[in-house]
Short mmCIF file of C-alpha atoms in Angstrom, two decimals:
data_model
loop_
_atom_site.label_atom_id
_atom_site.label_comp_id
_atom_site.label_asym_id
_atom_site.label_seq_id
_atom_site.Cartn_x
_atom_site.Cartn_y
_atom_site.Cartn_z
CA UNK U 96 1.75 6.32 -11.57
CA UNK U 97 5.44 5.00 -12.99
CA UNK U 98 6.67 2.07 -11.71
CA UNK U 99 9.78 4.26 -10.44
CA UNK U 100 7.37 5.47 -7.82
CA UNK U 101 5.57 2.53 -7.01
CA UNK U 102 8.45 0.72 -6.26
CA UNK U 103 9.82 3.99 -4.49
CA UNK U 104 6.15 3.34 -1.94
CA UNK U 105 6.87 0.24 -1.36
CA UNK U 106 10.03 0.76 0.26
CA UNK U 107 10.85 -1.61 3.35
CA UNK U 108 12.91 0.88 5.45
CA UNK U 109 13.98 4.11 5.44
CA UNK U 110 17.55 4.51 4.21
CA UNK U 111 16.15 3.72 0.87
CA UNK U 112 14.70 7.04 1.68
CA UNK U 113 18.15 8.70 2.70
CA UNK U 114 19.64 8.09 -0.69
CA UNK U 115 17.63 10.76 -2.48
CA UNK U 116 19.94 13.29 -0.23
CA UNK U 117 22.63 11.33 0.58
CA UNK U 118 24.90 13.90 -0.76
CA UNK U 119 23.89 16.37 1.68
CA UNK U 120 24.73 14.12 4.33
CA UNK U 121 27.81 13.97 2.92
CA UNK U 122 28.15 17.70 3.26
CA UNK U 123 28.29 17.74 7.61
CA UNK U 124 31.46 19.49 7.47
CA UNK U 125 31.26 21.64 4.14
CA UNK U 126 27.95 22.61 2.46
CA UNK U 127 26.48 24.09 -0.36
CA UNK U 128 23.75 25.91 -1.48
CA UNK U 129 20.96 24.65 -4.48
CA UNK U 130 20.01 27.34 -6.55
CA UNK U 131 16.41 27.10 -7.62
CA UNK U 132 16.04 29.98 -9.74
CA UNK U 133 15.15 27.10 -12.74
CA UNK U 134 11.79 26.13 -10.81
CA UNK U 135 10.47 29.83 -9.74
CA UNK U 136 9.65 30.36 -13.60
CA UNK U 137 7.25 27.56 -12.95
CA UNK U 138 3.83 27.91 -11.51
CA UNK U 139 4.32 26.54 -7.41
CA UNK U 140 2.03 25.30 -5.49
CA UNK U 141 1.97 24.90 -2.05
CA UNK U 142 0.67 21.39 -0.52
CA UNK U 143 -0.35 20.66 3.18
CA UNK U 144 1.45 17.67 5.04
CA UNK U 145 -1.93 15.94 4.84
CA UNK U 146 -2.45 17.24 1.08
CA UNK U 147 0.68 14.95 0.07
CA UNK U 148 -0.22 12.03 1.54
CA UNK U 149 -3.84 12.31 0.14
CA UNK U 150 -2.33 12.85 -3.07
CA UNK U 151 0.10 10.33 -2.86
CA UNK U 152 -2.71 7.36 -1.63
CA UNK U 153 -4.95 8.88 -4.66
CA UNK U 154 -2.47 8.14 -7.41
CA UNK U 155 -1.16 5.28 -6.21
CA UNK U 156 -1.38 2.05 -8.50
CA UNK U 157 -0.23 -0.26 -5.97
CA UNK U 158 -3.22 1.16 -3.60
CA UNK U 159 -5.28 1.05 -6.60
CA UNK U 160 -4.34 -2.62 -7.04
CA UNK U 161 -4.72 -3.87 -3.12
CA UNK U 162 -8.27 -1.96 -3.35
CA UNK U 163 -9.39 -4.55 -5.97
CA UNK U 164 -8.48 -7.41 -3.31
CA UNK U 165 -10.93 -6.36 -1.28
CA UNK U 166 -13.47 -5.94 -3.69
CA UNK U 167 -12.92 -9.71 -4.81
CA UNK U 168 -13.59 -10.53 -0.57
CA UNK U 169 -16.43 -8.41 -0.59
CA UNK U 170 -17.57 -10.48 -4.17
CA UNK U 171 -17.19 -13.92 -2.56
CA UNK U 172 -19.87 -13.01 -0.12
CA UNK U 173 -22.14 -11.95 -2.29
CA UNK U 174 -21.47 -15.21 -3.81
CA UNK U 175 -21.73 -17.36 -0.80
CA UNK U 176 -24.89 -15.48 -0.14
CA UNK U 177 -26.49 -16.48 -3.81
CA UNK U 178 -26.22 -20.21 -2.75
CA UNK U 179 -28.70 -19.54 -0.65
CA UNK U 180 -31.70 -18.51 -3.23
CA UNK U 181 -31.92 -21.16 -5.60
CA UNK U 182 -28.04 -21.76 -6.06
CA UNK U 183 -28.58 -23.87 -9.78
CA UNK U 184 -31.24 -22.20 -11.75
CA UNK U 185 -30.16 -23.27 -15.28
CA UNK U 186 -32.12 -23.62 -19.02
CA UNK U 187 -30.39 -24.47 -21.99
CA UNK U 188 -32.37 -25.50 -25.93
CA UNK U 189 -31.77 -26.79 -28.80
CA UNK U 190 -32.58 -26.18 -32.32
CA UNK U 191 -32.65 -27.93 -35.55
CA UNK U 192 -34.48 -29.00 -38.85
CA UNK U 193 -36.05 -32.43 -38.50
CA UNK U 194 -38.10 -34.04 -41.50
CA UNK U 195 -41.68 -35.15 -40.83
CA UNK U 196 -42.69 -39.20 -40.69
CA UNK U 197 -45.48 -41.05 -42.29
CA UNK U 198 -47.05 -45.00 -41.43
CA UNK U 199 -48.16 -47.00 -44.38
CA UNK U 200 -50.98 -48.53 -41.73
CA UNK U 201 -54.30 -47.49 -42.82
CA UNK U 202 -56.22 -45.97 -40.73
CA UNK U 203 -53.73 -45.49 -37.58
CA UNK U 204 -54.14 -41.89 -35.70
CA UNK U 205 -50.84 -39.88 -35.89
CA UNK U 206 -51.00 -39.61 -31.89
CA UNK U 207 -50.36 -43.51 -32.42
CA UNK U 208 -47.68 -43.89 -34.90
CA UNK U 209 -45.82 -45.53 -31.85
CA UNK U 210 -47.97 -48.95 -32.73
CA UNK U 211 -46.40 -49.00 -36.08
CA UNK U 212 -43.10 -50.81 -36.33
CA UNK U 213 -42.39 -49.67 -39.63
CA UNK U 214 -42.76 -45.96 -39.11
CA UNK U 215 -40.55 -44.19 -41.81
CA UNK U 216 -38.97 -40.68 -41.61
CA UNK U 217 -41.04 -38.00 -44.84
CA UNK U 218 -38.09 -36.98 -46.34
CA UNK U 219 -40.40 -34.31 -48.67
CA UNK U 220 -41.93 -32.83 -44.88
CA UNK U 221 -39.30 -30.30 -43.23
CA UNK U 222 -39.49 -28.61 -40.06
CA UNK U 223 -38.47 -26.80 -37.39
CA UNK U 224 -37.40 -28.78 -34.52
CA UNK U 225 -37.30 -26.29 -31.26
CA UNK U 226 -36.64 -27.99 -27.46
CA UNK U 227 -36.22 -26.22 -23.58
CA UNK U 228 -35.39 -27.52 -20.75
CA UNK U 229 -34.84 -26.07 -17.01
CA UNK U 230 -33.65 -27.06 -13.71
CA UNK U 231 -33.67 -25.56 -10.67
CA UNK U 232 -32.88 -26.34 -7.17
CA UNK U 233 -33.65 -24.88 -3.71
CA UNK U 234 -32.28 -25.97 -0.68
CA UNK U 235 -34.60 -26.50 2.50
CA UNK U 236 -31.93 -27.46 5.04
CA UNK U 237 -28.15 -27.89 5.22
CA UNK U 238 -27.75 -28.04 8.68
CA UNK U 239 -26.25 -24.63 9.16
CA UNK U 240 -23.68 -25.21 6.02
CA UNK U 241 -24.97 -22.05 3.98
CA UNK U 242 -24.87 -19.79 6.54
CA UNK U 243 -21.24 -20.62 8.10
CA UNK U 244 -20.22 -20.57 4.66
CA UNK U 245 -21.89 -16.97 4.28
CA UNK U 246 -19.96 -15.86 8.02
CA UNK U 247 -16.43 -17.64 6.49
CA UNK U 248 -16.16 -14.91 3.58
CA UNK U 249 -17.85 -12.17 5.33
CA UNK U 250 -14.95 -12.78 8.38
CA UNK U 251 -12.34 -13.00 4.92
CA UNK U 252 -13.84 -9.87 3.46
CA UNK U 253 -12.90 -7.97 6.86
CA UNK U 254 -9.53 -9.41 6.73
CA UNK U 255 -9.13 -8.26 3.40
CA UNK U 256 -10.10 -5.00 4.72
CA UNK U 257 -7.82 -4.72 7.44
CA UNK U 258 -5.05 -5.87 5.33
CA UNK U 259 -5.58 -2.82 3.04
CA UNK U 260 -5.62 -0.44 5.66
CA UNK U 261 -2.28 -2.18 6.90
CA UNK U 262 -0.87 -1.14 3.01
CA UNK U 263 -2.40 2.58 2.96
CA UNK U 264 -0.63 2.94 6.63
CA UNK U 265 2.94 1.63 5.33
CA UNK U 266 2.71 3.55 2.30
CA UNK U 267 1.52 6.93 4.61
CA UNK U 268 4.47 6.26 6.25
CA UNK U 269 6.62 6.73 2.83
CA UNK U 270 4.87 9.74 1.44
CA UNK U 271 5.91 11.35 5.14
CA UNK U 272 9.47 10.53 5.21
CA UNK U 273 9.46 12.12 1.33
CA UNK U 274 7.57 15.71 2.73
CA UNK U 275 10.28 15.27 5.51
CA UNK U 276 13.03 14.80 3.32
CA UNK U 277 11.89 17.69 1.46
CA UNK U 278 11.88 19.96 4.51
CA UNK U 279 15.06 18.98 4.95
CA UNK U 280 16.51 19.89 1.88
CA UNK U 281 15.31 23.18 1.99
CA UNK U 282 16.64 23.86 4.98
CA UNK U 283 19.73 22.83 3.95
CA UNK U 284 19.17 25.13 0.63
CA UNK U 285 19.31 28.09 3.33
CA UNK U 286 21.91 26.88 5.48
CA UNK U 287 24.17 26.55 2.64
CA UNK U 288 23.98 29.92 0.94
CA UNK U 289 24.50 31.30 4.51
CA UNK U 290 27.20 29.08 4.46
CA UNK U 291 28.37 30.60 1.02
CA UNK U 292 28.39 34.15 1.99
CA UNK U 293 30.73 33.22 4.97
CA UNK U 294 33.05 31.83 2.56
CA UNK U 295 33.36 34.44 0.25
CA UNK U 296 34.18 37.09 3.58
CA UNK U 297 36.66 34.42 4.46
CA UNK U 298 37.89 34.84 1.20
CA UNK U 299 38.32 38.75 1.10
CA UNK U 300 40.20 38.85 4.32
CA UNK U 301 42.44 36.34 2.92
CA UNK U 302 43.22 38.63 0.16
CA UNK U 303 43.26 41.82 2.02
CA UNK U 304 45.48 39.99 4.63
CA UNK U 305 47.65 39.16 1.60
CA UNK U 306 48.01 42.43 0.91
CA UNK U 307 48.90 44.42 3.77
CA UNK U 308 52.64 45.69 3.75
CA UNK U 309 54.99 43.67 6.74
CA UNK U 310 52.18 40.69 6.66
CA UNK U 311 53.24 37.81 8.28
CA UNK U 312 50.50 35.74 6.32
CA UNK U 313 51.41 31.69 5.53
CA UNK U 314 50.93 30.55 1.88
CA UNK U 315 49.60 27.49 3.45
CA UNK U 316 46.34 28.81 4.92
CA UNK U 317 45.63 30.04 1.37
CA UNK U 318 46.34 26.49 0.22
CA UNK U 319 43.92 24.76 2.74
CA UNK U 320 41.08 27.57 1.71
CA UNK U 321 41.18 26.31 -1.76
CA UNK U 322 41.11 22.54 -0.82
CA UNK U 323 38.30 23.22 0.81
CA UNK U 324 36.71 25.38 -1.19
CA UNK U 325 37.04 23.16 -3.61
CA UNK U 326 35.36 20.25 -1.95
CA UNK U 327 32.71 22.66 -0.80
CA UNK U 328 32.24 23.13 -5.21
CA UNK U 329 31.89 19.35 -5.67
CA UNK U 330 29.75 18.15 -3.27
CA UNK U 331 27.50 21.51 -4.41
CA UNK U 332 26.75 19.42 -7.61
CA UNK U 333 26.12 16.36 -5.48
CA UNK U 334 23.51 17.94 -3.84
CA UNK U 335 21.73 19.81 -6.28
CA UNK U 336 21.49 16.64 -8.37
CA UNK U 337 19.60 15.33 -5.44
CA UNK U 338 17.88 18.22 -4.56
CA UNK U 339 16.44 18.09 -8.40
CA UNK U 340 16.01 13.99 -8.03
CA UNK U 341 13.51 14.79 -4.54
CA UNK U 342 11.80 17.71 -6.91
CA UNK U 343 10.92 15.29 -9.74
CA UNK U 344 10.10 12.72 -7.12
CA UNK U 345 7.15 14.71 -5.57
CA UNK U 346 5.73 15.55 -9.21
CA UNK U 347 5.31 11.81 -9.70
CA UNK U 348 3.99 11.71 -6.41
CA UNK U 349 1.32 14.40 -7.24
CA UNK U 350 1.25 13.58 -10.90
CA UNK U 351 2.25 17.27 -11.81
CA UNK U 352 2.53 18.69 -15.15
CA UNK U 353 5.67 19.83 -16.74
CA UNK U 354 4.61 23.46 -15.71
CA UNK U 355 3.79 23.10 -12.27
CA UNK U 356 6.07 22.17 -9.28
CA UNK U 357 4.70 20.77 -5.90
CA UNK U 358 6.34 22.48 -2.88
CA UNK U 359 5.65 22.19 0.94
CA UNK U 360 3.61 24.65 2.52
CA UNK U 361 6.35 25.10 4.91
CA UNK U 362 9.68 25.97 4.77
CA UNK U 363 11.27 25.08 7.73
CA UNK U 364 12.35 21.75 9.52
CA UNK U 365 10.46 21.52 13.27
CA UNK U 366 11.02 18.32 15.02
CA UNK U 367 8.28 17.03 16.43
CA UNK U 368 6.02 18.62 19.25
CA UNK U 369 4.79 15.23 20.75
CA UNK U 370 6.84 13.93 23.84
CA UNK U 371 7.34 10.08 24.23
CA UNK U 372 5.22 8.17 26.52
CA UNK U 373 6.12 5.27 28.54
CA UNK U 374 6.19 2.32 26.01
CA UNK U 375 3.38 0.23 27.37
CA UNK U 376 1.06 3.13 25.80
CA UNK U 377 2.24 2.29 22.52
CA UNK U 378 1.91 -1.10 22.85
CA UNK U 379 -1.62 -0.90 24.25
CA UNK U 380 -2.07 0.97 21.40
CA UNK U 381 -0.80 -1.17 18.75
CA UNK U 382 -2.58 -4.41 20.63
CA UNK U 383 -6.25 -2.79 19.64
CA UNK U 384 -5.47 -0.16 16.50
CA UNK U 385 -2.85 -2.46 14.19
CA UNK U 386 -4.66 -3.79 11.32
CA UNK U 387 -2.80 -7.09 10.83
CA UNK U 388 -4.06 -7.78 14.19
CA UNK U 389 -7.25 -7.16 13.16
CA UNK U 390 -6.55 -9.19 9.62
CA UNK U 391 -5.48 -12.23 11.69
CA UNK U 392 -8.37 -12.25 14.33
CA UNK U 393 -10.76 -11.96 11.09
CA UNK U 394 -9.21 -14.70 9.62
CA UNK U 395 -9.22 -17.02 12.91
CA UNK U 396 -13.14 -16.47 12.69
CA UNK U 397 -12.84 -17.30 8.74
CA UNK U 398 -11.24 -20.34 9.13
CA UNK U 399 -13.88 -21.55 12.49
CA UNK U 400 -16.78 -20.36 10.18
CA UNK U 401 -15.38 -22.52 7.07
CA UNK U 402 -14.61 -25.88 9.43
CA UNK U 403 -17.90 -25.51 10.84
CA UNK U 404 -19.23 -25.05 7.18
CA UNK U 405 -16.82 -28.28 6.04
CA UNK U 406 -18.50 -30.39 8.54
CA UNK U 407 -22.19 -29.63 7.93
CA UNK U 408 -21.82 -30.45 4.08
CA UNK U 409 -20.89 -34.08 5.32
CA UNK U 410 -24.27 -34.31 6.70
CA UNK U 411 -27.32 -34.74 4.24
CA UNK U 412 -29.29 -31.64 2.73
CA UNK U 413 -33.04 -31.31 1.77
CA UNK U 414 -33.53 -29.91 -1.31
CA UNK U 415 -36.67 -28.79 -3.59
CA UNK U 416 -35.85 -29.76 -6.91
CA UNK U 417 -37.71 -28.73 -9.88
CA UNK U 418 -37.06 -30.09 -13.76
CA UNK U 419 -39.23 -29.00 -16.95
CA UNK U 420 -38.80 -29.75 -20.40
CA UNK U 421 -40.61 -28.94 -23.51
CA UNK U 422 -40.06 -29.75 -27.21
CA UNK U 423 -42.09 -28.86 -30.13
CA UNK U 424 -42.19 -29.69 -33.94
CA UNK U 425 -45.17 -28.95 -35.86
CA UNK U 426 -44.70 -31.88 -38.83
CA UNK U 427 -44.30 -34.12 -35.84
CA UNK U 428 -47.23 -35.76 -33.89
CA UNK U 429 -47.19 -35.54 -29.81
CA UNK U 430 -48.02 -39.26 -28.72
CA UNK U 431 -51.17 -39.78 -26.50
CA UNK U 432 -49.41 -42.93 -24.41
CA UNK U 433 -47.99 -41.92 -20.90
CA UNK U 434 -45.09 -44.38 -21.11
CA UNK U 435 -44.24 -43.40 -24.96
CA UNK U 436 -43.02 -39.90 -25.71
CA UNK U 437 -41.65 -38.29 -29.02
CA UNK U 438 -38.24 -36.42 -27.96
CA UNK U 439 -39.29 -34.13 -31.03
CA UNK U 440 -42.74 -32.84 -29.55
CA UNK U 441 -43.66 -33.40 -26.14
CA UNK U 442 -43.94 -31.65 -22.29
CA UNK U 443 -42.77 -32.98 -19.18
CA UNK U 444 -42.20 -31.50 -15.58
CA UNK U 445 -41.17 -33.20 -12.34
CA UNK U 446 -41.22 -31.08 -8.99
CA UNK U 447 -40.15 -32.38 -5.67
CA UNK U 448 -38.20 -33.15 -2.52
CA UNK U 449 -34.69 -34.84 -2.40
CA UNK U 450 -32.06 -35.85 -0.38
CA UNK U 451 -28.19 -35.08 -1.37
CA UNK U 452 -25.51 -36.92 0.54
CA UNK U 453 -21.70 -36.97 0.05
CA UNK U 454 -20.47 -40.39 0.23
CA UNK U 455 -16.51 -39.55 -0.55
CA UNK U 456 -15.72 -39.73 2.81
CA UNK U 457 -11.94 -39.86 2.43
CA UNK U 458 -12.71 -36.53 0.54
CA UNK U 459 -14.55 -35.26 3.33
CA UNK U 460 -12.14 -36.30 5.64
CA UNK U 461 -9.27 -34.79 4.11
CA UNK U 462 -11.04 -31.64 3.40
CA UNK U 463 -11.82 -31.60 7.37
CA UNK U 464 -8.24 -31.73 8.06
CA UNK U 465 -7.19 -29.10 5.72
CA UNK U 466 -9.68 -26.94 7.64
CA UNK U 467 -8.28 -27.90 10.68
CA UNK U 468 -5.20 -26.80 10.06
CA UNK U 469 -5.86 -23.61 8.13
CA UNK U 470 -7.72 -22.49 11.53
CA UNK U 471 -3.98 -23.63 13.58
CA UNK U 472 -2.49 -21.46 10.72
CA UNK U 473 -4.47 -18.80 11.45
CA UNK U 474 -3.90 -18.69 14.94
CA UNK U 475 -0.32 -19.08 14.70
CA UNK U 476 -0.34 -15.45 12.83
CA UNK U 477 -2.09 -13.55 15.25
CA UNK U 478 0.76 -14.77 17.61
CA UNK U 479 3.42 -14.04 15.42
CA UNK U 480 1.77 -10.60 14.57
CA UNK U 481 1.70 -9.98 18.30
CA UNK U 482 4.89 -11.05 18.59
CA UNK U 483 6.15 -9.12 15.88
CA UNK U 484 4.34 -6.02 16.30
CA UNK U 485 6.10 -6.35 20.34
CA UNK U 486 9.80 -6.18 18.92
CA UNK U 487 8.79 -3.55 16.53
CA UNK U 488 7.65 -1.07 19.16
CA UNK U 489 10.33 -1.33 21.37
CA UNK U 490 12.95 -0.93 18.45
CA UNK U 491 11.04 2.52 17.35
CA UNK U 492 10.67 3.44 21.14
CA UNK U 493 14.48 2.76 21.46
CA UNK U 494 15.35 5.09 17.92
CA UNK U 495 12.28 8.02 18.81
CA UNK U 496 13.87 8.15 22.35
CA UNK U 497 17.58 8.68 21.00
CA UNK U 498 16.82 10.61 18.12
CA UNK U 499 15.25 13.00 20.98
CA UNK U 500 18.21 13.13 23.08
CA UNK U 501 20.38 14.01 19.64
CA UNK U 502 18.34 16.60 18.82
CA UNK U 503 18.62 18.00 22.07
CA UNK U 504 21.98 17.30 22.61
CA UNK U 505 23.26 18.81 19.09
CA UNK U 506 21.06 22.00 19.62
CA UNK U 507 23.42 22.52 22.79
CA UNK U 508 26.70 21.81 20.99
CA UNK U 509 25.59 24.24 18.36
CA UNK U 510 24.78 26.96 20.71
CA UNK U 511 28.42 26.60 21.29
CA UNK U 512 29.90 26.38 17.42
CA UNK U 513 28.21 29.67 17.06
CA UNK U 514 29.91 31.45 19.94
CA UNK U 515 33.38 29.50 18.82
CA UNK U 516 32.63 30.55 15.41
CA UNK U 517 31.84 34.36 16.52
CA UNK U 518 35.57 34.15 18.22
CA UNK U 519 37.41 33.28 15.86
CA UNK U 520 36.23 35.59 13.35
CA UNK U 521 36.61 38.71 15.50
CA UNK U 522 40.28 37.51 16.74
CA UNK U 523 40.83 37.06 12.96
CA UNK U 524 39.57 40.60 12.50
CA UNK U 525 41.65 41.82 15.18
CA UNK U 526 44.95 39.72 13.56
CA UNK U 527 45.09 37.80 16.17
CA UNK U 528 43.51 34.57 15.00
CA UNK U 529 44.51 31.89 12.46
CA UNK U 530 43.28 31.01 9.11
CA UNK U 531 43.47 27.48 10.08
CA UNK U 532 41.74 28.24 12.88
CA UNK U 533 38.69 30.38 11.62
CA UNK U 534 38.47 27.55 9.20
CA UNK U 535 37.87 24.81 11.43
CA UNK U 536 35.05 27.03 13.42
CA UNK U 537 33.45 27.73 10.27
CA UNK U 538 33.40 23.87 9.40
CA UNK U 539 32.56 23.08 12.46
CA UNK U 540 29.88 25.62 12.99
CA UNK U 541 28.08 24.45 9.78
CA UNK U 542 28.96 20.79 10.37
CA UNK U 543 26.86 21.21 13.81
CA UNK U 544 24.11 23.07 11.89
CA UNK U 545 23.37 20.92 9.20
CA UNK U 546 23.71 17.76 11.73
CA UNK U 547 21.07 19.71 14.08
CA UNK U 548 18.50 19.38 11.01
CA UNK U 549 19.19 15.99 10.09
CA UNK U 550 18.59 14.45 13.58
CA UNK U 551 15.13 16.72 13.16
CA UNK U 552 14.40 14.96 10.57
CA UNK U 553 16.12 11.93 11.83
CA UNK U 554 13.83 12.91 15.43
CA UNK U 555 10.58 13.16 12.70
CA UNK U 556 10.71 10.22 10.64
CA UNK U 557 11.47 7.80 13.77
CA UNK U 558 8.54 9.03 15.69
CA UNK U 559 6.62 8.94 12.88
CA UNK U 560 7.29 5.19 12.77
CA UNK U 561 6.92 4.88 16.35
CA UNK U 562 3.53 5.95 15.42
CA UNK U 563 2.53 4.16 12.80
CA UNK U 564 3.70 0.21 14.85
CA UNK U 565 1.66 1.87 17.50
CA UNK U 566 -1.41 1.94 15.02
CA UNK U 567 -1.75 6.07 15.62
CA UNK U 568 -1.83 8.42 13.26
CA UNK U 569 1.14 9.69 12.21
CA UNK U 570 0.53 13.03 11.31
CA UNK U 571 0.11 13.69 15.00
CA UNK U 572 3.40 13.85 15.29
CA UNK U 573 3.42 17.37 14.01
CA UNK U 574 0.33 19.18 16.09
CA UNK U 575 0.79 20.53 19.31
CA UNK U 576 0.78 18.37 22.16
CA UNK U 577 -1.95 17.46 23.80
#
């Protein structure tokens, strides 16, 4: 995915959302419709609420790259798991050319060229010189260290976890607001060729009004019609512009090809179905579903496992300790003596118990205090994340619950624009009315309908948020409810 829409999902609030149709905010009072002719010679295809979001997690880099986060926790482990079964297991050789040595002592055995002091090196005798050594250790006891170092990563790997579930849920959130938005701009697509076909009647009875013998028509109305027709023209652009700019938005979303365009598989705006509960179900909610919750309780037991693990490596540890090494060149003689041996051609192995203690103990005390306080700093984040997650909740409650009243509230005052709108036309039509008048319904009318949609999907988006600080899944916001 483009950077363009991975810094479009990470988003930190929603009017980042709102510019993509700003302009058809802008259009409460006037309106226009977006033409879409260009895309139906396209293949279209339709996509689920739940489709999008899938899609959108799918192709997501930044998911992509918080996945590989928690593959690292799961890693370290696996690592912390390895120390357990022989945790240094290492062999290394070496290999050379070495010439062969002669003793001017007669008689002397070559396994006790050692005896002769004036051993020289046979510069006409060549060979291979070839040496291995291993070591390996296995620890016996560590007081507890290996496996409180084996709960520590295990506890980060969860946090990890929980962390990425917190980034899939934020970025869920995004890819909902965009369907939304889309929704939204359809509707409007509707509402604004409507809204175009009233305009052009208007426009007809202006000129037949014009022309009727004894008319007692005023220049002026005909004046205001074209201001506003006018403005109605520019803001037309504004919108399709943004109505293309959401379009080319979803195919990066969905990662479509130049001949296919994404579209909902819906074409109208319903609020949402779901009433709002008292708050404190939200915030029981939120106290056992969030994920950072989860991520800081995980890493409160992380940081008690590591302390714990800090302090047991201050105590000594049994090991088993095993060394071998082996070296062999053939124009070389192995010496027979115990106490003597020839680094060029000779075997040795030592195999035992040992004791390993840390005696840094202003290391060991610092590193004590550093886990000290990285378990306080843990704890500290649950609380704030509680904290947090507390003002967060009641600031969604406090935006679901108005957007609620506004949609119900506008749905009323539209009922009425249409019934104001359907009087003025038919006193118009009678001559009775004013152009000024008929005007204002109309404006008014579409003002009320366009508003009614975008506290919908004003009414959508904040319960959807509501939602997802309550640590429920947001596409519930759209079934029936239960």
């Amino acid at each position: 995915m483009s950077t363009v829409l991975v810094r479009f999902m990470m988003m930190n609030n929603k009017s980042q959302i709102y510019r993509i149709i700003v302009a058809t905010v802008l259009l409460l009072a006037l309106g226009v419709g977006i033409p879409l002719s260009s895309w139906a010679q396209q293949d279209t295809v339709e996509v689920s609420l739940q489709e999008f979001i899938n899609k959108g997690l799918e192709n997501s880099e930044k998911i992509n790259y918080e996945k590989q986060k928690v593959r690292l926790a799961e890693n370290k482990v696996k690592q912390a798991r390895s120390q357990r079964i022989l945790p240094k297991l290492e062999l290394s050789t070496q290999h050379g050319i070495v010439p062969g040595v002669e003793s001017d002592v007669p008689g002397l055995a070559k396994d006790e060229y050692y005896l002769d002091p004036d051993l020289e090196n046979d510069w006409q005798d060549w060979g291979i010189f070839t040496r291995a050594e291993i070591n390996a250790v296995q620890p016996l006891f560590s007081w507890g260290a290996l496996k409180n170092a084996v709960n520590a990563a295990r506890s980060a790997a969860v946090a990890a976890q929980k962390q990425f579930k917190k980034q899939k849920a934020d970025l869920r959130l995004r890819l909902f607001d965009l369907y939304q938005s889309y929704l939204l701009t359809s509707e409007i697509v509707r509402l604004l060729d409507d809204a175009e076909d009233k305009i052009a009647d208007i426009e007809k009875q202006i000129k037949k009004k014009q022309s009727e013998k004894n008319s007692d028509f005023d220049d002026s109305d005909e004046f205001k019609f074209e201001i506003y027709k006018s403005e109605f023209e520019i803001r037309a652009a504004e919108v399709r512009q943004n109505a293309a700019t959401t379009q080319r938005i979803w195919n990066y979303v969905l990662q479509a090809d130049s001949g296919t365009v994404y579209m909902p598989d819906t074409y109208f705006l319903d609020p949402s179905s779901q009433k709002i509960k008292e708050i404190a179900f939200y915030r029981s909610k939120a106290m056992s579903s969030r994920a950072e919750i989860n991520a800081a309780e995980a890493g409160i037991e992380a940081a008690e496992y590591g302390l714990q693990a800090l302090k047991q490596k201050n105590y000594p540890a049994l090991f088993l300790g095993l060394t071998a090494s082996y070296a062999n060149t053939p124009n070389r003689p192995r010496q027979s003596n115990p106490f003597i041996i020839n680094n060029s051609n000779y075997a040795t192995a030592t195999f035992g118990v040992g004791i390993r203690q840390n005696l840094n103990f202003l290391s060991m005390k610092n590193d004590l205090e550093k886990g000290r306080v990285q378990k306080k700093q843990a704890k500290y984040l649950k609380e704030a994340a509680v904290e947090g997650i507390v003002l967060e909740i009641n600031e969604a409650y406090k935006e679901a619950s108005l957007s609620r009243i506004k949609v119900d509230k506008t749905d009323k005052a539209l009922v009425a624009g249409k019934k104001w709108l359907r009087q003025e036309q038919l006193d118009y039509d009678f001559g009775t009315g004013e152009t000024k008048d008929l005007i204002d319904a109309l404006k008014k009318e579409l003002e009320l309908r366009v508003r009614l949609k975008r506290e919908i999907f004003q009414l959508n988006t904040n319960m959807a948020e509501l939602y997802r600080k309550s640590g429920l899944p947001i596409t519930k916001i759209m079934t029936e409810e239960e």
